[in-house]
XYZ file of N, CA, C and O in Angstrom:
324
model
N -179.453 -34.253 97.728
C -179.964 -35.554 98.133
C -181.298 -35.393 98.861
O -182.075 -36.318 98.621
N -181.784 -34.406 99.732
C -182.643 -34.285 100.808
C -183.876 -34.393 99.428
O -184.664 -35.339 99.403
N -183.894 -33.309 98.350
C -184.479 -32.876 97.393
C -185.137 -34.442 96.372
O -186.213 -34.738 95.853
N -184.108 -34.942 96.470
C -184.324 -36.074 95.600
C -185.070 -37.343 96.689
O -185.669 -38.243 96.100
N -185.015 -37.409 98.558
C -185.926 -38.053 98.633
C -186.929 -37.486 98.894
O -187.863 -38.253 99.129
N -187.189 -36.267 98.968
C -188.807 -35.684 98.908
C -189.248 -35.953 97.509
O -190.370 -36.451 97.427
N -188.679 -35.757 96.502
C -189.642 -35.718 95.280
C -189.913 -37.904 95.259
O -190.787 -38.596 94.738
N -188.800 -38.229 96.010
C -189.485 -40.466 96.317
C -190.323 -39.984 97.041
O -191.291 -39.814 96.300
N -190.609 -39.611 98.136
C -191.359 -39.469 99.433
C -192.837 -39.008 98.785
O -193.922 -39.536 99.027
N -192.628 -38.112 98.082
C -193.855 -37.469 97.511
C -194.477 -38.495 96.329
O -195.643 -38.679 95.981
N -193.408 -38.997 95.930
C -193.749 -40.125 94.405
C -194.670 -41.420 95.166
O -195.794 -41.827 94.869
N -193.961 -41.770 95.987
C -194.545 -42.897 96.928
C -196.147 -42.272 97.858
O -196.962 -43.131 98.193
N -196.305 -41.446 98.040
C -197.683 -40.861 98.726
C -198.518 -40.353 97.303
O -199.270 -39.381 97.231
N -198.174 -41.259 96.250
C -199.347 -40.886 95.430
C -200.385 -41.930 95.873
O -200.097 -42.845 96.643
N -201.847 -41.711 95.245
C -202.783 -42.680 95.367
C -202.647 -43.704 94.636
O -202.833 -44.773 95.218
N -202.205 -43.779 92.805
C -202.100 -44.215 91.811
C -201.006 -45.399 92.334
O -201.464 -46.541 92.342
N -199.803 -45.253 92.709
C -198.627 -45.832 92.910
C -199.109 -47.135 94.134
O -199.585 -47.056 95.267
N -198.606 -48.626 93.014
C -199.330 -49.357 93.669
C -198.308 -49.725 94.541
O -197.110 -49.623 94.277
N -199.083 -50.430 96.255
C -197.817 -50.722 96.938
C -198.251 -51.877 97.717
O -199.365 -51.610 98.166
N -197.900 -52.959 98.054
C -198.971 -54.146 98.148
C -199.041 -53.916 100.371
O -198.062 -53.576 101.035
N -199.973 -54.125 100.760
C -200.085 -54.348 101.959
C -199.236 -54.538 102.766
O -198.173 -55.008 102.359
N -199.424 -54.196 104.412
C -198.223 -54.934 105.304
C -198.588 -56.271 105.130
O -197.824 -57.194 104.848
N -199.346 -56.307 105.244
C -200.168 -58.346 105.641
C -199.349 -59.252 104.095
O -198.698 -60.294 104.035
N -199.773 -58.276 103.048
C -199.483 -59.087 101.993
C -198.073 -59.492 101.823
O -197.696 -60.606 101.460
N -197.053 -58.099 102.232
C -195.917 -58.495 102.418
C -195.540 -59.448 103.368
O -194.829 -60.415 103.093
N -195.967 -59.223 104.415
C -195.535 -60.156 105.882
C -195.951 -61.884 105.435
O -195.511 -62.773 106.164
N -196.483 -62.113 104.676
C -197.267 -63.431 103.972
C -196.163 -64.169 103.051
O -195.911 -65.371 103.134
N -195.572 -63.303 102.200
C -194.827 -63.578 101.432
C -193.149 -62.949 101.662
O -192.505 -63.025 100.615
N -192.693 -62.602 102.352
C -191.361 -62.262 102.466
C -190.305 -62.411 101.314
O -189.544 -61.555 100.863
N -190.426 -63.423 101.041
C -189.326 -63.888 99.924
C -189.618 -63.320 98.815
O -188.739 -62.613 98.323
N -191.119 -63.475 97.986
C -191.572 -63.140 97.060
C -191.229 -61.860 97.171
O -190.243 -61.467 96.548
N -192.024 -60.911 98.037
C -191.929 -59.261 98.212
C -190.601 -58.691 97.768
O -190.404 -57.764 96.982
N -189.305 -59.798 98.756
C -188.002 -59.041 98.486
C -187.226 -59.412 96.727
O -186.426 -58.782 96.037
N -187.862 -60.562 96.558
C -187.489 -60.711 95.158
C -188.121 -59.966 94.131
O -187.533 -59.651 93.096
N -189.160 -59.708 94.351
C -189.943 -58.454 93.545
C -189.667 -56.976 93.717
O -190.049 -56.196 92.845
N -189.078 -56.582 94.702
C -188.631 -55.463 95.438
C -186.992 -55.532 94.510
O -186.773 -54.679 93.649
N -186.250 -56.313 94.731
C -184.806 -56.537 94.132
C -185.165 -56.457 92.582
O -184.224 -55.815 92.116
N -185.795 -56.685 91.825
C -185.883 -56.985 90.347
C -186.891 -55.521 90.269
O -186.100 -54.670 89.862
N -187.823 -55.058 90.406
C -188.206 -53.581 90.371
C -187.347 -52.609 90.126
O -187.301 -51.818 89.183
N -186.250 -52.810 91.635
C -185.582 -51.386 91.722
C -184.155 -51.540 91.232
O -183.544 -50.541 90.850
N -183.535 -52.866 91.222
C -182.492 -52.941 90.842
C -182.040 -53.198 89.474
O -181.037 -52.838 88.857
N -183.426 -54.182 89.057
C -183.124 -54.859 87.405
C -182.607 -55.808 87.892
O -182.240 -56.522 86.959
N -182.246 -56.437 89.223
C -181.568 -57.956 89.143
C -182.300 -58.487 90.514
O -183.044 -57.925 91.318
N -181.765 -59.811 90.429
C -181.777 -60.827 91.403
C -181.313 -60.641 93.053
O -180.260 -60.124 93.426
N -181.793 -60.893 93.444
C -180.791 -60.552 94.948
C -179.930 -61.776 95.045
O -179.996 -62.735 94.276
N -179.142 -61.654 96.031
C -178.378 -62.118 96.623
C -178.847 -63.058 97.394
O -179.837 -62.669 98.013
N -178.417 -64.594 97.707
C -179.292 -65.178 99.152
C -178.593 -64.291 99.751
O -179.160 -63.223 99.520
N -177.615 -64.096 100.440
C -177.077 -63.337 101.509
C -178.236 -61.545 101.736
O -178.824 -61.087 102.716
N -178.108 -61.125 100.524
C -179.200 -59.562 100.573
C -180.897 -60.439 100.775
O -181.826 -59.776 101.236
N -181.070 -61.597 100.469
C -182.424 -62.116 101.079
C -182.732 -62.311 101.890
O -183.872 -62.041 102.269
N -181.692 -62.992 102.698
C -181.860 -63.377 104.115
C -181.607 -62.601 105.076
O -182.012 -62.877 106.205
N -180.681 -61.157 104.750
C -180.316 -60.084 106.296
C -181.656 -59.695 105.593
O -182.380 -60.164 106.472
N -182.406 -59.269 104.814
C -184.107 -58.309 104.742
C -184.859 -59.139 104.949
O -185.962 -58.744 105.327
N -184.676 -60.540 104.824
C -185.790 -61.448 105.503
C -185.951 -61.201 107.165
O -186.895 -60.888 107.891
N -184.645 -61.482 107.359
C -184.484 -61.571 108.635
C -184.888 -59.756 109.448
O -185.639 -59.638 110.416
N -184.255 -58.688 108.831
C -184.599 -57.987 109.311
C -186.491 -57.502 109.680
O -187.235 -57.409 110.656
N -186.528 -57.366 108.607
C -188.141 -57.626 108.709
C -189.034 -58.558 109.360
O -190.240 -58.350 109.495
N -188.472 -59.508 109.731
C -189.323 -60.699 110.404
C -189.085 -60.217 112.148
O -189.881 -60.427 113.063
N -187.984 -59.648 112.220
C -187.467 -59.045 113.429
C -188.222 -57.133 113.987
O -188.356 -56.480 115.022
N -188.433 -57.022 112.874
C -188.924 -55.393 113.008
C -190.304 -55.285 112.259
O -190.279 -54.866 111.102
N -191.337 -55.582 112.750
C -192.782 -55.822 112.210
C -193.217 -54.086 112.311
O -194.379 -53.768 112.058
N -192.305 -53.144 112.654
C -193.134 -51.704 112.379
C -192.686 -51.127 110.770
O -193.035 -50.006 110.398
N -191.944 -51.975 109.972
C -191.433 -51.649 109.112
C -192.614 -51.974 107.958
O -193.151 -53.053 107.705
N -192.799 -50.804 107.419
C -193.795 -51.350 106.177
C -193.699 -51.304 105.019
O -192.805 -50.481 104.824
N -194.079 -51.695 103.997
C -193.409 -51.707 102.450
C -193.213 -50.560 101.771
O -192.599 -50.512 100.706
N -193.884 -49.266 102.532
C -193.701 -48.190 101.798
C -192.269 -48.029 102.490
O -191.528 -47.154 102.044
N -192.002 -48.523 103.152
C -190.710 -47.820 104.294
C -189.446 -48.847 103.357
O -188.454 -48.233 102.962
N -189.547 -50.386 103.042
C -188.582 -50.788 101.993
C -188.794 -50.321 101.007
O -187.660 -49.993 100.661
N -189.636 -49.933 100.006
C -189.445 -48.845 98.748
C -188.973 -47.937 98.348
O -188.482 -47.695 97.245
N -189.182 -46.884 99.956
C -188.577 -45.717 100.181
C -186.568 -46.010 100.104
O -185.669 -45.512 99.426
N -186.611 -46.825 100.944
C -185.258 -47.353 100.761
C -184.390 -47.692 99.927
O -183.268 -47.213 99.763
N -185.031 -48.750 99.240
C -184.750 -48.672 97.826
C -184.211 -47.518 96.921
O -183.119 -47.310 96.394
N -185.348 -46.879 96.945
C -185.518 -45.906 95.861
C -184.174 -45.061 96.405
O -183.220 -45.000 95.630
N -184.058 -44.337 97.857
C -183.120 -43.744 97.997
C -181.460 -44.498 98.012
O -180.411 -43.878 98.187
N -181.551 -45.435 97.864
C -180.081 -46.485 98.097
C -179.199 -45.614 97.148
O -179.691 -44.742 96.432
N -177.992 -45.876 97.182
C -176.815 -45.224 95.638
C -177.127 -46.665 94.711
O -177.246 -46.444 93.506
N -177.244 -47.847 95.064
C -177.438 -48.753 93.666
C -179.034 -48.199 92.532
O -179.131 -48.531 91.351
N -179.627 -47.718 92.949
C -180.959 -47.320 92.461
C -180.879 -45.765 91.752
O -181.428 -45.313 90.748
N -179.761 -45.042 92.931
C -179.718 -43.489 92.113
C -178.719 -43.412 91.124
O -178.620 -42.402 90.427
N -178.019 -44.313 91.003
C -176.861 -44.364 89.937
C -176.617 -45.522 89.051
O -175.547 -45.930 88.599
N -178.155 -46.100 88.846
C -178.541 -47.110 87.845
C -179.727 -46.600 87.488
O -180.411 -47.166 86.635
């Protein structure tokens, strides 16, 4: 597991790999997490999975989109889909 988030960690610190702004995210919340949910999952979120990452994020402003990607990417719904 450690192996598999260094080679995200490293995938995500490319230059190429687009990742939209804090500002841009913080602007759009909803959009971000619905685009974030359909990216990594292939589906829709949940209102309930919209609103605890809305909410968390609106609550924790040091969190930045590379830091929900990273997350993502490492979750078990993402490594075993």
């Amino acid at each position: 597991r450690l192996v598999y988030e260094l080679i995200i960690s490293s995938f995500l610190n490319d230059p190429e790999v687009i990742i939209p702004y804090n500002s841009e995210m913080r602007a759009d919340l909803d959009g971000f997490l619905r685009e974030t949910y359909e990216r990594f999952y292939v589906r829709k979120p949940l209102e309930i999975e919209l609103e605890y990452f809305k909410n968390y994020l609106e609550n924790n402003t040091n969190v930045t989109p590379e830091m929900v990607y990273f997350s993502f990417a490492i979750s078990d719904e993402f490594f075993f889909y």
